[in-house]
Short mmCIF file of C-alpha atoms in Angstrom, two decimals:
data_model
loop_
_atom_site.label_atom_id
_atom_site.label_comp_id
_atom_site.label_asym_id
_atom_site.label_seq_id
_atom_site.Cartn_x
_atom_site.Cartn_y
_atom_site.Cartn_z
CA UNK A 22 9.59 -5.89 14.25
CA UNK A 23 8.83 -9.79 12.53
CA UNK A 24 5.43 -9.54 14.60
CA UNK A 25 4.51 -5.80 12.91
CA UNK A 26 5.44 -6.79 9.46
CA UNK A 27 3.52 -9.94 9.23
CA UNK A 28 0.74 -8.21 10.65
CA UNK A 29 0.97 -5.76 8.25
CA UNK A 30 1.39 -8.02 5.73
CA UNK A 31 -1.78 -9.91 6.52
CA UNK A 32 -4.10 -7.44 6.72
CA UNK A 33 -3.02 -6.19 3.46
CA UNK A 34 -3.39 -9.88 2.10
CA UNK A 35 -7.01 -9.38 3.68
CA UNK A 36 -7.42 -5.96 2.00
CA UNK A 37 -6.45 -7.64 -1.30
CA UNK A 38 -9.03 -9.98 -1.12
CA UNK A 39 -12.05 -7.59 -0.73
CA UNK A 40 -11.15 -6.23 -4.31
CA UNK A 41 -10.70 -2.94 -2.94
CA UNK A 42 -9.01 -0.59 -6.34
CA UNK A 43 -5.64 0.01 -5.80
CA UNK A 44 -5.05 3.43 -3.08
CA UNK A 45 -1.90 5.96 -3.99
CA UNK A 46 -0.83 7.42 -0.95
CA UNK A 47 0.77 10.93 -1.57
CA UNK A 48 3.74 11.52 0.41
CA UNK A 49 4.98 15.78 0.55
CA UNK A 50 7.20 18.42 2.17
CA UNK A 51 9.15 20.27 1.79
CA UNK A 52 12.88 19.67 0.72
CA UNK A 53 14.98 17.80 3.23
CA UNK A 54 12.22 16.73 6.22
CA UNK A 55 12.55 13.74 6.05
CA UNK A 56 10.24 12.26 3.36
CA UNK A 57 12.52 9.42 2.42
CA UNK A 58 13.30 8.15 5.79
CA UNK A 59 9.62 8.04 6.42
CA UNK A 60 9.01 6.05 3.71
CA UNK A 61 12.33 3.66 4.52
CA UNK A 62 10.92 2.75 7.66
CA UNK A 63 7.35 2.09 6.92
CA UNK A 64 8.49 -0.67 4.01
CA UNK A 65 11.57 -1.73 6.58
CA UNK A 66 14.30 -1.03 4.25
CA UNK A 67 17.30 1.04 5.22
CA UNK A 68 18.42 2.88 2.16
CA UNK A 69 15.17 1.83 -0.29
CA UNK A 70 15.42 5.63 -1.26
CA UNK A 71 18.64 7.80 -0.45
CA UNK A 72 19.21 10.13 2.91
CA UNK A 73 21.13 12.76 4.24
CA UNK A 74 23.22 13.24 0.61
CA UNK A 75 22.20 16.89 0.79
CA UNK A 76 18.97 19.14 0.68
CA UNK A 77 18.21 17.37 -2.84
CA UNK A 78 18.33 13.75 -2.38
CA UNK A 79 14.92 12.41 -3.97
CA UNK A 80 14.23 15.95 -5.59
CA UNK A 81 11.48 14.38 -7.98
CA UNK A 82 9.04 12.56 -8.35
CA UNK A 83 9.27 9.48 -6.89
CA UNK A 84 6.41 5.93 -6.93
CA UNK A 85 6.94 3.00 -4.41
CA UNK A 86 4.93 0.01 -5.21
CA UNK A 87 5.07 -3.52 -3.45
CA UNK A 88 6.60 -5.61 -6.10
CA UNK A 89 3.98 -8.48 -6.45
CA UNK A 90 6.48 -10.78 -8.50
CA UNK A 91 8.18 -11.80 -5.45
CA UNK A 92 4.87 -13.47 -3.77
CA UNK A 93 3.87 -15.42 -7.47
CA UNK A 94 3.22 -19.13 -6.83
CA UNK A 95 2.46 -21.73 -9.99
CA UNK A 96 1.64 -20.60 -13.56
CA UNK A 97 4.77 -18.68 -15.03
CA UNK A 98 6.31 -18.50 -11.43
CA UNK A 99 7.52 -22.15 -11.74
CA UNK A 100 9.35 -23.68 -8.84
CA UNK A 101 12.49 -22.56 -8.70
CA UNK A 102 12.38 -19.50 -10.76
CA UNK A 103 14.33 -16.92 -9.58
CA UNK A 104 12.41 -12.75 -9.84
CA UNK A 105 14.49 -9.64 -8.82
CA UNK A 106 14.02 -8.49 -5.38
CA UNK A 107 14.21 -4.79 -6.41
CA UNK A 108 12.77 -3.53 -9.97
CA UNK A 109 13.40 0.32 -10.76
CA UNK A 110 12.09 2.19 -14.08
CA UNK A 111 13.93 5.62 -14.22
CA UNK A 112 12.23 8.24 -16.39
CA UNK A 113 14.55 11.32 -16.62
CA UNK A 114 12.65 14.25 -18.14
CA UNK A 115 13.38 15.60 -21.82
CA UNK A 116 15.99 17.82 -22.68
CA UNK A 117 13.35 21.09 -23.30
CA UNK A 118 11.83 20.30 -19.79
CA UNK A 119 15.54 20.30 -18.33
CA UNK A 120 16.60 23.51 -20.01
CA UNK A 121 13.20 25.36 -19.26
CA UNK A 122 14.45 24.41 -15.39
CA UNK A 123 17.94 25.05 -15.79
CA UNK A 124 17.03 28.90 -16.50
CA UNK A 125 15.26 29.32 -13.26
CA UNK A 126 17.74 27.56 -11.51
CA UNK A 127 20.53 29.63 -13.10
CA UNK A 128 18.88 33.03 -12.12
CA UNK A 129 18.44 31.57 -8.52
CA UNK A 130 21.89 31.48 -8.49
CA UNK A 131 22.76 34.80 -9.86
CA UNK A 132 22.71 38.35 -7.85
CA UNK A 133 19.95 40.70 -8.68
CA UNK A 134 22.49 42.62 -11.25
CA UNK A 135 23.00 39.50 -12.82
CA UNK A 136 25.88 37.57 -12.31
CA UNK A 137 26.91 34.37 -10.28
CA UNK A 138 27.00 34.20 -6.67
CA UNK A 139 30.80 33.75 -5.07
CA UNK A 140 29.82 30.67 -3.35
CA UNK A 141 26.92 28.69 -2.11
CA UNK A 142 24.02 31.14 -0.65
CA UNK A 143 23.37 30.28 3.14
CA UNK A 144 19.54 28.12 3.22
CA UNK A 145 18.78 30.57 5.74
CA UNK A 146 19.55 33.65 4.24
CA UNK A 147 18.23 32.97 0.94
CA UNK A 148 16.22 28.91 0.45
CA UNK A 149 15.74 28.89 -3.34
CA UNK A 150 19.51 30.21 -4.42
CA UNK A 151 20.81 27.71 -1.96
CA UNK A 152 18.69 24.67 -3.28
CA UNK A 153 19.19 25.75 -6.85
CA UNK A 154 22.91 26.17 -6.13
CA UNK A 155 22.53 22.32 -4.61
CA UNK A 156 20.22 20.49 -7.51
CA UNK A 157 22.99 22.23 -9.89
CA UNK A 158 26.03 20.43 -8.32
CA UNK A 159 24.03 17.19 -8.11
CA UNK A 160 23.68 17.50 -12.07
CA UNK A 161 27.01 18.70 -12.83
CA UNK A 162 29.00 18.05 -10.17
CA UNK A 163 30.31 19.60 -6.70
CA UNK A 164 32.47 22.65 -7.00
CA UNK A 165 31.35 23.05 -10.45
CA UNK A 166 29.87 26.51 -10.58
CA UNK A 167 33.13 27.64 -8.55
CA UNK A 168 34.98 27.17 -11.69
CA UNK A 169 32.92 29.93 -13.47
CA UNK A 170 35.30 33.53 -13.18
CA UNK A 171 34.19 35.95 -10.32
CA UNK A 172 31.14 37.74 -11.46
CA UNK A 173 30.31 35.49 -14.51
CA UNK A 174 27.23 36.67 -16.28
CA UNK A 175 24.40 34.93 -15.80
CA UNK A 176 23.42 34.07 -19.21
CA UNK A 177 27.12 33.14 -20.15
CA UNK A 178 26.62 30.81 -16.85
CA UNK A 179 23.51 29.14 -18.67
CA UNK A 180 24.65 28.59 -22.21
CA UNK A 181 27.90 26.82 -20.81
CA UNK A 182 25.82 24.77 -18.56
CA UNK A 183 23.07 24.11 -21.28
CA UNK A 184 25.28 23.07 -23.48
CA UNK A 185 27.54 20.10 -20.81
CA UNK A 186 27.26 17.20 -23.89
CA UNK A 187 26.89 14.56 -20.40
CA UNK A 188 23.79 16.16 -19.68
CA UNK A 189 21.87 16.54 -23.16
CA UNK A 190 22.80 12.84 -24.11
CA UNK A 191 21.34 11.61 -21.30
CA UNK A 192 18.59 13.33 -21.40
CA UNK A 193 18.05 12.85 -25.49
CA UNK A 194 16.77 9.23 -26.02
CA UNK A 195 18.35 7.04 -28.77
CA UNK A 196 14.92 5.33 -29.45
CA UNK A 197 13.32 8.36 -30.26
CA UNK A 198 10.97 8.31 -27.78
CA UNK A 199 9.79 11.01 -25.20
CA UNK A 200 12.07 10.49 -22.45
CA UNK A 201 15.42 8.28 -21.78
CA UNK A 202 14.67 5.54 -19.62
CA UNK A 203 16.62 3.06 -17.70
CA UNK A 204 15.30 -0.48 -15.81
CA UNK A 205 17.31 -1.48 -12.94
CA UNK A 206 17.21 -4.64 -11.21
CA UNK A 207 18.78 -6.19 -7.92
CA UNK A 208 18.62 -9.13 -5.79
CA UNK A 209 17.33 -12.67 -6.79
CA UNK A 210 15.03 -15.05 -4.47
CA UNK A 211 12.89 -17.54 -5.71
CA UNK A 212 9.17 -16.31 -6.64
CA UNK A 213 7.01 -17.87 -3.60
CA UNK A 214 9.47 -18.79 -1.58
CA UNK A 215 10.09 -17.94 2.56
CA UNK A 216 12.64 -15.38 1.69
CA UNK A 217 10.57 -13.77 -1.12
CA UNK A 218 8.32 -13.43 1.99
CA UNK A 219 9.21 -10.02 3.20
CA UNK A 220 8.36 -8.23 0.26
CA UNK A 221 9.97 -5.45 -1.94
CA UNK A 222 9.84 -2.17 -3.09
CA UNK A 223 9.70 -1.63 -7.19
CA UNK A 224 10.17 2.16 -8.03
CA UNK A 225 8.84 4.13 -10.96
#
């Protein structure tokens, strides 16, 4: 309710002002519980971080932080001057990280003699091959590893995957740096204002 977020609000104003160093609250479980809803509700935003997709909505890391630009008053916030409601800096990881993954996930997916599954494995039969089956179609899409042939080998399975040119470019960096990164932004309200009021979530 209005009553429970300016309440929350002020005591965080209040906690703000004792100079207490900033507190990272870890949020874990397992996959599908329920983590991202949690966290929705608590900052009041329906859809801040994605639900009910699959098993494998948020599976990574994932940093909420109140994004302070929207409560600026004076200096470089200058009347008028319009900040993003929401901020985003996504970090995908490097291509050798990916790959090193991609093997386990592969043989998660593959029968003990080595070759693909027929279809999806049931969560409750067998957890990891269904969640690596999942995290593989939300990479390379649905219904993808039902194109490979009936028994596909499991290696044959990896090098075709390894080498999907959508994947490795964006996961190589132009810049030469570490890791690819994209900043997102959405929304505009004026820095200070009543309607910069509520507050927003910037993710990292």
């Amino acid at each position: 309710t209005l009553e429970r977020r300016e309440s929350g609000e002020s005591r965080c104003t209040e906690i703000e002002g004792r100079g207490i160093p900033e507190t990272v609250i870890g949020v874990l479980g397992g996959t599908g519980v329920g983590k991202s809803s949690l966290l929705n509700a608590l900052i009041g935003e329906a859809s801040a971080l994605p639900t009910s997709c699959s098993r494998a909505c948020t599976a990574a890391s994932v940093e909420l932080r109140f994004n302070t630009a929207l409560g600026e008053v004076g200096g470089t916030a200058a009347a008028g001057r319009l900040v993003a409601v929401y901020q985003a800096r996504v970090e995908f990881m490097a291509l050798a990280d990916w790959l090193r993954q991609l093997k386990l996930l592969v043989q998660d997916v593959c029968s003990h003699k080595g070759t693909l599954a027929e279809s999806c494995p049931r969560a409750d039969r067998n957890e990891a091959g269904h969640t690596a089956w999942v995290t593989l179609e939300l990479v390379y899409g649905k219904g993808r590893l039902e194109k490979f042939a009936a028994d596909a080998d499991e290696d044959a399975v990896y090098d075709e995957l390894a080498a999907e040119p959508r994947v490795r470019q964006l996961l190589t960096p132009s810049d030469g740096a570490a890791n690819h990164v994209l900043h997102l932004q959405k929304g505009e309200v004026e820095a200070g204002s009543a309607g910069a009021g509520g507050g927003g979530a910037g993710a990292g």
